[in-house]
Short mmCIF file of C-alpha atoms in Angstrom, two decimals:
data_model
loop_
_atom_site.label_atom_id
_atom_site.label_comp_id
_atom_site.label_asym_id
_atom_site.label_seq_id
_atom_site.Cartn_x
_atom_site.Cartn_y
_atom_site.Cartn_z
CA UNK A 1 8.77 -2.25 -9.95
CA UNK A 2 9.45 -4.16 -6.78
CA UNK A 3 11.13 -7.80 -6.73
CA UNK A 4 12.01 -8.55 -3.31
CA UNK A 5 13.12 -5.46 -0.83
CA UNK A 6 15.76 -4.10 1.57
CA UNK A 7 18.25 -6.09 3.53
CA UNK A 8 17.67 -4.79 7.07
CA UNK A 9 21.50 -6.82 7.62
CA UNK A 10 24.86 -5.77 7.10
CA UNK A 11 27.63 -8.40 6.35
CA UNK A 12 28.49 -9.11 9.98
CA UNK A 13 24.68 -10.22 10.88
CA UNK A 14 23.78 -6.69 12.62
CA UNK A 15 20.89 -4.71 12.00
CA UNK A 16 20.37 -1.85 9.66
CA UNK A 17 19.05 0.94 10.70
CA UNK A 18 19.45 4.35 8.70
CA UNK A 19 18.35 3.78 5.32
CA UNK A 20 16.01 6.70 4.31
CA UNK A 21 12.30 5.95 3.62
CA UNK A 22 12.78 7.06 -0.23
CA UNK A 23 15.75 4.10 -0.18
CA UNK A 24 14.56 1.20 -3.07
CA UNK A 25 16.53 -1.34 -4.80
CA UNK A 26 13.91 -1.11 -7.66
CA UNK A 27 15.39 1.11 -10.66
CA UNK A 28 13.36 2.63 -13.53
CA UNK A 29 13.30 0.78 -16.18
CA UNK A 30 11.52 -2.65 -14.60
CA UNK A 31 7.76 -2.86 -14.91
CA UNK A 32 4.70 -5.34 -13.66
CA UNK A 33 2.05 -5.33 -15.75
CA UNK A 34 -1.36 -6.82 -14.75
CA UNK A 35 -4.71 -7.65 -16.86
CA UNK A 36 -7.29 -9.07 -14.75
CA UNK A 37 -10.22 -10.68 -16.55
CA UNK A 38 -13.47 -11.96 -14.67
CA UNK A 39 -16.96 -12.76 -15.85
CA UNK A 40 -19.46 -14.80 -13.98
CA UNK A 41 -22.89 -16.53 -14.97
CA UNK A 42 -25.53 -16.73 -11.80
CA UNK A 43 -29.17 -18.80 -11.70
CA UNK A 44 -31.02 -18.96 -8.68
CA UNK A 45 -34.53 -20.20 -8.14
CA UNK A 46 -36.67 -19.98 -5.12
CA UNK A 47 -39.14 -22.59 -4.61
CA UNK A 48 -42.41 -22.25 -2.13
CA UNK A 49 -41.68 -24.41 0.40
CA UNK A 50 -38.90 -22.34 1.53
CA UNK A 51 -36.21 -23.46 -0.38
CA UNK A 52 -33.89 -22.26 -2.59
CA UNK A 53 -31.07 -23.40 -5.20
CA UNK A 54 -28.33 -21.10 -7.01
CA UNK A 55 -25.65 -21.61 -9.30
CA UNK A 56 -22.69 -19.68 -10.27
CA UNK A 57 -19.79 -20.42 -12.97
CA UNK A 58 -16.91 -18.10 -12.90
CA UNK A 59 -13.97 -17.50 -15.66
CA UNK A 60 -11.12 -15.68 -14.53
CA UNK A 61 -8.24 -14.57 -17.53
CA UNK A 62 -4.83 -13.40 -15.68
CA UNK A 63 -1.81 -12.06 -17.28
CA UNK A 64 1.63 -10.45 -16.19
CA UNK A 65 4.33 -8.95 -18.36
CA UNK A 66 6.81 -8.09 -15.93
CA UNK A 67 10.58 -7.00 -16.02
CA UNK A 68 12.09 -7.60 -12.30
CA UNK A 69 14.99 -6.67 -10.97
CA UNK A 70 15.95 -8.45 -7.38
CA UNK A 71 18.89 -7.37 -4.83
CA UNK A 72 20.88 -10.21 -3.10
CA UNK A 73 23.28 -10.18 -0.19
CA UNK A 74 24.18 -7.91 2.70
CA UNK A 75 25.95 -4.99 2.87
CA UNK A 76 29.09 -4.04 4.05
CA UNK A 77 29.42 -1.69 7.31
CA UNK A 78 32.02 0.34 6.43
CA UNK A 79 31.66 0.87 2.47
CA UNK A 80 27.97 0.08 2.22
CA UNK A 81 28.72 -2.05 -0.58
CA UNK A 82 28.36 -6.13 -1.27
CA UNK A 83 24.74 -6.12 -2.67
CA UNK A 84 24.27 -7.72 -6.47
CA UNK A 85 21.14 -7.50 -8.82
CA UNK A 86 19.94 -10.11 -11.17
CA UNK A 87 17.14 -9.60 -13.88
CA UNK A 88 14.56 -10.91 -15.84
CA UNK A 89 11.49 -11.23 -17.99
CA UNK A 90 8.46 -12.76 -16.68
CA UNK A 91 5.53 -13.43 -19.27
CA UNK A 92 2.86 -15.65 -17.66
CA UNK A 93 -0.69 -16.63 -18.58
CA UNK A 94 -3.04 -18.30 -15.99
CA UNK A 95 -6.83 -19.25 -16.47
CA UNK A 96 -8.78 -20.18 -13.80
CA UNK A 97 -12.71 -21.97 -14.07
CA UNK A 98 -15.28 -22.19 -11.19
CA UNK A 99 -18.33 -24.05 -10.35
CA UNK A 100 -20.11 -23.32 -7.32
CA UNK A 101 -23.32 -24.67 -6.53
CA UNK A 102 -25.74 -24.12 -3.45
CA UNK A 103 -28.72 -25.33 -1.90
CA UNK A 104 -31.39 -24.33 1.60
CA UNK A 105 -34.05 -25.19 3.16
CA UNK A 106 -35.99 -25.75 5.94
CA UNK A 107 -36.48 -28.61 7.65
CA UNK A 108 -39.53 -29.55 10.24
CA UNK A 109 -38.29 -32.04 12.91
CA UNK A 110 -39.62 -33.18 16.40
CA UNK A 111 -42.04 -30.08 16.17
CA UNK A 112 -39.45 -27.27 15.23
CA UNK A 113 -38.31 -25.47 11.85
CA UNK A 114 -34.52 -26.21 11.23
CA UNK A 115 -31.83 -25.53 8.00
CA UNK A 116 -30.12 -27.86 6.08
CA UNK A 117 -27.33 -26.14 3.36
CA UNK A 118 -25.69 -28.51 0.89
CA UNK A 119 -23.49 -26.95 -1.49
CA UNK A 120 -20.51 -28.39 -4.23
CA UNK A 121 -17.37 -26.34 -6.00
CA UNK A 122 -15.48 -27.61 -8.49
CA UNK A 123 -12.40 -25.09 -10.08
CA UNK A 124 -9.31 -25.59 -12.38
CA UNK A 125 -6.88 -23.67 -12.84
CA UNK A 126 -3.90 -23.56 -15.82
CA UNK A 127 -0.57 -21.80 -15.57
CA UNK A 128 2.24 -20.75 -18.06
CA UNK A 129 4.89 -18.98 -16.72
CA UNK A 130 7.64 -17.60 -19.10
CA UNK A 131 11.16 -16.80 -18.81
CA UNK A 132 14.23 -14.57 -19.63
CA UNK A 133 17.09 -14.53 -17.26
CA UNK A 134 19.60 -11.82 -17.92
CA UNK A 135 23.27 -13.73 -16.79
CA UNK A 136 24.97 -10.42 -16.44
CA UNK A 137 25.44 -9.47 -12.52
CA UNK A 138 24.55 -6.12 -11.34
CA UNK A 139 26.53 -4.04 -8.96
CA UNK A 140 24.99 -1.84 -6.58
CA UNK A 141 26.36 1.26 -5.15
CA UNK A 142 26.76 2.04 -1.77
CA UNK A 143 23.30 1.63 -0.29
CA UNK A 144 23.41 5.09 1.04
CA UNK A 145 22.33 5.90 -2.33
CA UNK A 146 19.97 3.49 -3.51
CA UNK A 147 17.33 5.68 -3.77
CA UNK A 148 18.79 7.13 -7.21
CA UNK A 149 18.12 4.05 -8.98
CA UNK A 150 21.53 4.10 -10.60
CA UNK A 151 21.82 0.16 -11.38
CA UNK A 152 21.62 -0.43 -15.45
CA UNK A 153 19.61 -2.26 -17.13
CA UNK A 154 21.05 -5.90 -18.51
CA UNK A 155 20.46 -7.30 -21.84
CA UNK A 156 17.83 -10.57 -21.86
CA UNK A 157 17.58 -13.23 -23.60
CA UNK A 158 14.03 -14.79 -25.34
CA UNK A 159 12.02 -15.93 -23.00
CA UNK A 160 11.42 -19.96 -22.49
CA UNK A 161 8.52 -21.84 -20.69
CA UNK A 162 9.12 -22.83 -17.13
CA UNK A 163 6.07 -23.54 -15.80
CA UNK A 164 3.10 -25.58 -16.73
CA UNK A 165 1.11 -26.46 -14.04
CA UNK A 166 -2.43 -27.82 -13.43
CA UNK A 167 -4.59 -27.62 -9.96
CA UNK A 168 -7.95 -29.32 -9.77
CA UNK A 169 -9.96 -28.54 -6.34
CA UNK A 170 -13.04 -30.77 -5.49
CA UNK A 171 -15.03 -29.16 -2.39
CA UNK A 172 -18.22 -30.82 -1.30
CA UNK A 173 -20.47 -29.64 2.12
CA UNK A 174 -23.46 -30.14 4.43
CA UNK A 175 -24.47 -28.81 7.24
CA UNK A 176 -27.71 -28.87 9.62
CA UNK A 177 -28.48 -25.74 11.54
CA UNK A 178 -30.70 -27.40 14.34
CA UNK A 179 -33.11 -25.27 16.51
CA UNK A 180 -32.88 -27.61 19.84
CA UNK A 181 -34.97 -25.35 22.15
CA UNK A 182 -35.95 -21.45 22.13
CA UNK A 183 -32.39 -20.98 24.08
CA UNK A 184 -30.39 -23.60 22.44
CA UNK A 185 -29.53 -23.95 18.64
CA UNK A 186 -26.85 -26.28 16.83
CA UNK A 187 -24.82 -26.21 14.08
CA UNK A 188 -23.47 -29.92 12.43
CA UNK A 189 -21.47 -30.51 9.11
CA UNK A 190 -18.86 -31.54 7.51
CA UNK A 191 -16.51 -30.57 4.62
CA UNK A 192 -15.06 -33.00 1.73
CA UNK A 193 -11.90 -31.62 -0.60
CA UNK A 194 -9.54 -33.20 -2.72
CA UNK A 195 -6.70 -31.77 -4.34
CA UNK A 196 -4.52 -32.69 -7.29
CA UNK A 197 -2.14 -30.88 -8.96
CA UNK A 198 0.36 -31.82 -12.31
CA UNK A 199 2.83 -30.52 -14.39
CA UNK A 200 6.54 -28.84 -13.97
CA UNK A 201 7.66 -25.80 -12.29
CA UNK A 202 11.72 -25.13 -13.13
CA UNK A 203 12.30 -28.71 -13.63
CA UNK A 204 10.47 -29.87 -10.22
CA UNK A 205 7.68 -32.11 -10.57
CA UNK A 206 4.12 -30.07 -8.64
CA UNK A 207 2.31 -33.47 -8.82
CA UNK A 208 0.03 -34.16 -5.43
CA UNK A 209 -2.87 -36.07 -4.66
CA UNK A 210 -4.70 -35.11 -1.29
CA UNK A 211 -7.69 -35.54 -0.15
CA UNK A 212 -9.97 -35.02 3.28
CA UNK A 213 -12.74 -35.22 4.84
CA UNK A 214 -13.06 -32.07 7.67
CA UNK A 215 -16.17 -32.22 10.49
CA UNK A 216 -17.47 -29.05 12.21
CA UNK A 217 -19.97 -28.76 14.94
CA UNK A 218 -21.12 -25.53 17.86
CA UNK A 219 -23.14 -24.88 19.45
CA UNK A 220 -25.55 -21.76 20.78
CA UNK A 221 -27.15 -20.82 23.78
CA UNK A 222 -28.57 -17.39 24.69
CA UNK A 223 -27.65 -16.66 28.49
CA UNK A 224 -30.41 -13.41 28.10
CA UNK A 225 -32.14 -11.47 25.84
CA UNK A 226 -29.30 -9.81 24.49
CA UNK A 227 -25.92 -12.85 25.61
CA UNK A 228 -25.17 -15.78 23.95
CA UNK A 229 -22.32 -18.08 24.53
CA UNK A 230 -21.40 -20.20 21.74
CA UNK A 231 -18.50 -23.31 21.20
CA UNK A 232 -17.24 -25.06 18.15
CA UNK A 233 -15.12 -27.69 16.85
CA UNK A 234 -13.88 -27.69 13.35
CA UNK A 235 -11.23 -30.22 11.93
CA UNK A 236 -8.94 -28.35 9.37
CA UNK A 237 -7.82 -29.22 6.07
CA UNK A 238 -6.01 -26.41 3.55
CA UNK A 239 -4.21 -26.67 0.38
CA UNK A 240 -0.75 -24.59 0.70
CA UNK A 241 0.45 -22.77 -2.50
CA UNK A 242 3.94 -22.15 -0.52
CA UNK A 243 6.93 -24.66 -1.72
CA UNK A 244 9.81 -26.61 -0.03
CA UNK A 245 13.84 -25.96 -0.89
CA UNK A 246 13.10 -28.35 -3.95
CA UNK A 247 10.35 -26.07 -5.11
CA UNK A 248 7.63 -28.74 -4.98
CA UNK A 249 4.23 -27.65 -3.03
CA UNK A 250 3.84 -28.55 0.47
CA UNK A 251 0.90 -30.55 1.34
CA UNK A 252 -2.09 -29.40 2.79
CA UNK A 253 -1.91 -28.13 6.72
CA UNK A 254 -4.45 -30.53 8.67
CA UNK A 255 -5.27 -29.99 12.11
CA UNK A 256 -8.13 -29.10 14.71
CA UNK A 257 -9.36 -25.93 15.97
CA UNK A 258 -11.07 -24.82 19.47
CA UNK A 259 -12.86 -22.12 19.80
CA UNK A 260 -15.71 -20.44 22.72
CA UNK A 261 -16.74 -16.87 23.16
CA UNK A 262 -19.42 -15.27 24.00
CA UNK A 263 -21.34 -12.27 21.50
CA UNK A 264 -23.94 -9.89 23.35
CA UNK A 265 -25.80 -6.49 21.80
CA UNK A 266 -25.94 -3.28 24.12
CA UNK A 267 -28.09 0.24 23.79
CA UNK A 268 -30.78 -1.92 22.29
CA UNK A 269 -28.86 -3.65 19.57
CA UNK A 270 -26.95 -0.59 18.96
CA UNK A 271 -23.42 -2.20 20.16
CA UNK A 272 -22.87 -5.51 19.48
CA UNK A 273 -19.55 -7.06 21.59
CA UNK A 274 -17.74 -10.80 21.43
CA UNK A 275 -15.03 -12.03 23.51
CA UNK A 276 -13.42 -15.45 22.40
CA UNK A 277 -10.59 -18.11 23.12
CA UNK A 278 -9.15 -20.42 20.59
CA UNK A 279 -6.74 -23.33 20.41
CA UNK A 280 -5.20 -24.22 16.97
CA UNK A 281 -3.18 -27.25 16.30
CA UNK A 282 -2.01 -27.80 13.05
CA UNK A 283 0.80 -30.31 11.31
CA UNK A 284 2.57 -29.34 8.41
CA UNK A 285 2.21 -25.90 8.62
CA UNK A 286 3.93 -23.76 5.85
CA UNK A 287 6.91 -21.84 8.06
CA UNK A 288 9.40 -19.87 6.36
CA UNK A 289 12.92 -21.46 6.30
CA UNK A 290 15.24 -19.37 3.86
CA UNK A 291 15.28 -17.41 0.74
CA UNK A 292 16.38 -19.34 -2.98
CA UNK A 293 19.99 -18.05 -3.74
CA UNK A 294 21.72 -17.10 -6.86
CA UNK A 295 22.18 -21.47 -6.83
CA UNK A 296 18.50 -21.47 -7.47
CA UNK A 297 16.42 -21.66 -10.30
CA UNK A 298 16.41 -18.31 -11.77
CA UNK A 299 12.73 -17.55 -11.40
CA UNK A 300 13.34 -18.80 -7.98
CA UNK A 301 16.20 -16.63 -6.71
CA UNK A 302 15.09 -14.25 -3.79
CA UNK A 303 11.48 -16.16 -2.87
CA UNK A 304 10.74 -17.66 0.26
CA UNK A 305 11.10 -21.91 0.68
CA UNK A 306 9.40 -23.25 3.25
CA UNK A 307 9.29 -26.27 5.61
CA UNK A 308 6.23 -28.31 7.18
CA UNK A 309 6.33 -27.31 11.09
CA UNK A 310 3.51 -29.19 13.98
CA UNK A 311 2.25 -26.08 15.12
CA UNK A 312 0.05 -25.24 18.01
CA UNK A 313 -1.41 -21.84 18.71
CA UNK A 314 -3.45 -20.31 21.81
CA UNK A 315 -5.42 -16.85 22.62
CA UNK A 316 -8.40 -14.77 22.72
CA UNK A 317 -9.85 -11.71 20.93
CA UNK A 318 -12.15 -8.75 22.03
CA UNK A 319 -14.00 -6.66 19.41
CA UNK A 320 -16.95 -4.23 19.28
CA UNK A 321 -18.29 -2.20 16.86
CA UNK A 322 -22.02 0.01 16.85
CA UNK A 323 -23.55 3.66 17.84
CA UNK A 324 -22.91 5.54 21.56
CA UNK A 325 -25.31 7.81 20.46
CA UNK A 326 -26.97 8.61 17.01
CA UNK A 327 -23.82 10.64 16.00
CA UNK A 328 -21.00 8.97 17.81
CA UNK A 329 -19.75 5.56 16.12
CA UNK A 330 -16.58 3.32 17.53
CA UNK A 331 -15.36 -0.03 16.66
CA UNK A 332 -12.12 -1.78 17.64
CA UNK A 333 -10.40 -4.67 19.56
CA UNK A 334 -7.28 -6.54 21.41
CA UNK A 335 -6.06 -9.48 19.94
CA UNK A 336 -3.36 -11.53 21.92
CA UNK A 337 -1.97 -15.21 20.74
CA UNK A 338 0.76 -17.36 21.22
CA UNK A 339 2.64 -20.27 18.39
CA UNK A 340 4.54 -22.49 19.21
CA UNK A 341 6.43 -25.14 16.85
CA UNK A 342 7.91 -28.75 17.94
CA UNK A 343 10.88 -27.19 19.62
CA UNK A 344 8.06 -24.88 21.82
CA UNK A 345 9.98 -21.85 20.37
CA UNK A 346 7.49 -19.27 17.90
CA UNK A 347 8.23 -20.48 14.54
CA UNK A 348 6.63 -17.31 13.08
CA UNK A 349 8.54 -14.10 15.13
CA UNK A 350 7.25 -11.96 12.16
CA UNK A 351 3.98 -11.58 13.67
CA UNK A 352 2.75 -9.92 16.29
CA UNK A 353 1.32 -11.33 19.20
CA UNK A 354 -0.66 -8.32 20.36
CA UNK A 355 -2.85 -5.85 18.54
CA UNK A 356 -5.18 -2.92 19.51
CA UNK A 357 -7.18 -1.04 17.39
CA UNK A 358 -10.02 1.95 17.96
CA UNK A 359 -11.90 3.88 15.20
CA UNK A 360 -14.05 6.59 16.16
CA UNK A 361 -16.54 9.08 13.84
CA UNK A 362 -18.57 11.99 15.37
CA UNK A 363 -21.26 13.71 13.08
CA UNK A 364 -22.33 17.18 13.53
CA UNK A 365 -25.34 17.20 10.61
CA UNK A 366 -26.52 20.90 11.38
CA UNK A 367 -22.49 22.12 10.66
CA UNK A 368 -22.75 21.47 6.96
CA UNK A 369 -22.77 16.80 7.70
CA UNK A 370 -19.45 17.80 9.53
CA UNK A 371 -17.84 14.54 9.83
CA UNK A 372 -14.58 13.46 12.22
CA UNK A 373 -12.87 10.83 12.86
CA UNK A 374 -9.72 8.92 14.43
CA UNK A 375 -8.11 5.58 13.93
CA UNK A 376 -5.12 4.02 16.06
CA UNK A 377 -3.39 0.64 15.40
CA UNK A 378 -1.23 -0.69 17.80
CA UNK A 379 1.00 -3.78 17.77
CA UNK A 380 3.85 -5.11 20.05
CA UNK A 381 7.40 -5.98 18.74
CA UNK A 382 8.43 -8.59 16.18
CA UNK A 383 11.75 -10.22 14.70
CA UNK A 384 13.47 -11.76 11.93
CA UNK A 385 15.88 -14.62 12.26
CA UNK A 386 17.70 -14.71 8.98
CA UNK A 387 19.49 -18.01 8.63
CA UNK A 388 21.54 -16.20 5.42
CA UNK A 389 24.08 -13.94 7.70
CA UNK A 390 26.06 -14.77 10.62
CA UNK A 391 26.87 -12.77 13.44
CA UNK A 392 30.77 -12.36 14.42
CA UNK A 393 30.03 -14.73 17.32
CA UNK A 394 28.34 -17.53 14.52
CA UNK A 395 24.65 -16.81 15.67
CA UNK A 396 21.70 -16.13 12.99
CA UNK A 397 21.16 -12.43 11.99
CA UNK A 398 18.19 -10.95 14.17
CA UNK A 399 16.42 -8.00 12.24
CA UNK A 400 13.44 -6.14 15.11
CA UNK A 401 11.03 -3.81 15.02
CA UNK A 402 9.87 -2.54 18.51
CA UNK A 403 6.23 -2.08 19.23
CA UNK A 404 4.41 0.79 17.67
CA UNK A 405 1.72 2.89 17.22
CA UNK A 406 0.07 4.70 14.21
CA UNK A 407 -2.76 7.16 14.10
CA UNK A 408 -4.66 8.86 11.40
CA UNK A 409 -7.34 11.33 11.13
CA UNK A 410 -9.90 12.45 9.50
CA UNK A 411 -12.15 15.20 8.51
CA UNK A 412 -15.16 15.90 6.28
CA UNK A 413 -17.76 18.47 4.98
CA UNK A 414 -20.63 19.04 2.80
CA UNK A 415 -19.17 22.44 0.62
CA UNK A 416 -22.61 22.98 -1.00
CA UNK A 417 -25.76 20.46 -2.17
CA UNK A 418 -23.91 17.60 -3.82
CA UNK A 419 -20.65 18.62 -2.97
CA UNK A 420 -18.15 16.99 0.11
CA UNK A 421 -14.46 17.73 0.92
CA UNK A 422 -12.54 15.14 2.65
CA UNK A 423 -8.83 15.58 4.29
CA UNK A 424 -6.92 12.51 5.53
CA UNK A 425 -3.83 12.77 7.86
CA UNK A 426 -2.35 9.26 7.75
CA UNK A 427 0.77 8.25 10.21
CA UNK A 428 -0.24 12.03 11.82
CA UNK A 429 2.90 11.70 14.54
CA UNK A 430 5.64 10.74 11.94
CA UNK A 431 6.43 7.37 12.92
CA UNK A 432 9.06 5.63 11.51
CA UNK A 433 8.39 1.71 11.06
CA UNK A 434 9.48 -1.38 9.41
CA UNK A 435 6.03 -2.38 7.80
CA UNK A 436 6.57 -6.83 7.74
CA UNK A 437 9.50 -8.27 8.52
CA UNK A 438 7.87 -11.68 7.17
CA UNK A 439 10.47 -12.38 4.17
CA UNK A 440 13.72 -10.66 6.00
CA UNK A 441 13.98 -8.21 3.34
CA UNK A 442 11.23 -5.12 3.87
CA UNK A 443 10.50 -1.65 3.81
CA UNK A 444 9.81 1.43 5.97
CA UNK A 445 6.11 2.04 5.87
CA UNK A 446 4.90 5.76 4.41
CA UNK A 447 5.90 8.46 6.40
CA UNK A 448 3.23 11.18 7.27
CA UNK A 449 0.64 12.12 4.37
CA UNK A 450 -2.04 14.34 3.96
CA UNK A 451 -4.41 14.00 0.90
CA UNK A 452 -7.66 15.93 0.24
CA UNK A 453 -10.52 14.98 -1.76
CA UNK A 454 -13.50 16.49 -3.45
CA UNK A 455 -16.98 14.13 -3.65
CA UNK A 456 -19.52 15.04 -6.36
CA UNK A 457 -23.15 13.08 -6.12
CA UNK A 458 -25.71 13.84 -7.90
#
């Protein structure tokens, strides 16, 4: 089982580039063991003038038994050697209770039928997380040969509370959707949270207090029959679970977000289309600022810390999705955007700033329901600046990934009544990829795969 991943950096701050897909710093004898309990209680009740109430509690049980094993520090060019393990056992317990509660209606005003929505959440959650940090240091070969998991397994000791934590979130809403005139039509709310969390996590106090009230408000109007252009405003507010180099939480991003388009149906509602701008600014937006060291608190060592960064982002998006014809189906988009941080530089390199997608499915029902179909993903370059390694020349470590493509395909077939094969040919051309580069460390994404499948329904 995985704790962290590959350095793509060698000692000197250049990039890494010919570790085999099978390559893992993982070795067989760690684990990460999940139980995920849920149950839910729902009452709703319709009442004849239209309206309509509904209530939902949810209980959600979550453990982990986990034995991790996490590689640190960047190899050497020449010997391929310089990387260290540490270990441990992580027992945890969390339990998590919702409250949701909803309400809609209509509402006759100034000789038209509007909808008013009111609605209130209330949730806790409760988390123990356990302890056992081996203090022996692994050695790692040369990372040629990581993929034969030859690291041993250390000795623990009994594991020892670390966490205790408490989060109580308060969300309140209302909102009017307003029919102005047959053309025009309004939407008008606003949002109330409040956040509070308590207790310890590794010795670092998780208490916050926040609180805010968040307005939203757009607007409709239909251009022709089948064209609407729409606008909105909505002030944000959102809790952050990400923490700062002292391991406390950071407080909520706040901010304001722009956004216009317009959505239209074609072939007589067959293909529905939007195109859209937005503009995003936020303050205090989680950005990734290093990785916890073997200095940090043991359950700590190898996550992400994170720093508060004024953020403002820009761009637009295309998507469609429907029938051609009553066999042919497609659906895809372009996405483009652009973030920029309080020094105007891209505070998150990570992610792309241009995507493309297309999906397309033919049916041929007289050939047995003979189903194909094609997918393509497409995304331009991104980088890592890792702050750990230094360059000969004293400049941050840059890890890229150029811009790529991936396809898959395909194929099914009714064998006989009841009966369908299915064959899938993910990554179909091979290609070779680093699949995030969000925390520094990564992996290649899966090579080329075929898998085949048999369907029974009855």
């Amino acid at each position: 089982m995985l704790w962290g991943a590959l350095p793509f950096s060698y000692s000197d701050g250049t990039q890494i580039r010919d570790y085999p897909r099978s390559a893992s710093t993982s070795a067989d004898w760690t684990y990460w063991n999940v139980r995920d309990e849920t149950a839910f209680a729902e009452l709703a009740y319709a009442m004849d003038n239209g309206w309509s109430a509904k209530g939902v509690f949810t209980y959600r049980h979550f453990r982990e038994r986990a034995k991790l094993l996490y590689a640190y520090n960047y190899p050497d060019r020449d010997t391929g050697l310089g990387v260290y393990g540490m270990s441990g056992i992580y027992p945890s317990d969390y339990k998590q209770y919702l409250v949701d509660l909803y309400a809609s209606g209509p509402l006759h005003l100034f000789g038209r039928e509007h909808q008013l929505a009111f609605g209130f959440s209330a949730g806790r959650s409760r988390g123990h997380e356990y302890e056992g940090f081996s203090e022996e240091v692994l050695v790692y070969p040369d990372y040629h040969s990581w993929s034969q998991g030859t690291v041993p397994e250390p000795s623990y000791p009994d594991p020892i509370l670390q966490t205790n934590t408490t989060d109580k979130l308060i969300r309140g809403y209302a909102a009017a959707h307003l029919n102005l005139t047959d053309a025009l039509k309004g939407v008008v709310g606003v949002s109330v949270a409040q956040l509070k969390s308590t207790g310890t996590s590794y010795d670092a106090d998780q208490s916050r207090k926040n609180s805010k009230a968040s307005p939203y408000v757009g607007l409709l109007y239909d251009l022709t029959s089948n064209i609407t252009a729409y606008a909105s405003y909505t002030s944000i507010f959102s809790p952050q679970v990400e923490v700062d180099i002292t391991n406390r939480k950071l407080a909520p991003a706040v901010g304001d977000a722009y956004e216009a388009g317009i959505k239209s149906e074609w072939f007589n509602h067959r293909l529905y289309a939007t195109a859209a701008v937005f503009h995003i600014r936020q303050k205090g937006l989680a950005i990734v600022a290093g990785t916890f060291g073997p200095d940090a608190p043991d359950g700590k060592v190898g996550e992400s810390y994170y720093t508060g960064v004024d953020t403002t982002s820009k761009g637009f998006e295309i998507e469609f999705a429907g029938r051609l014809t009553d066999r042919w189906t497609v659906n895809g988009g372009y996405s483009y955007f652009r973030l920029r941080g309080e020094d105007h530089e891209n505070p998150r390199p990570y992610l792309p700033n241009r995507t493309f997608k297309l999906a397309t499915t033919y049916s041929v029902p007289e050939l047995r329901d003979l189903m194909l179909g094609a997918q393509l993903r497409w995304q331009d370059a991104i980088r890592y600046v890792d702050p750990g390694v230094q360059t000969t020349d004293g400049q941050d470590g840059i890890v890229r990934q150029g811009r790529y493509a991936v396809l898959d395909l395909v194929a099914g077939v009714r064998l006989v009544d009841h009966l369908r094969a299915t064959l899938n040919v993910r990554n179909v051309t091979d290609r070779k990829y680093i699949a995030s580069l969000m925390w520094g460390q990564a992996f290649y994404a899966a090579p080329r795969s075929v898998t085949a499948s048999l369907r029974f329904e009855y």
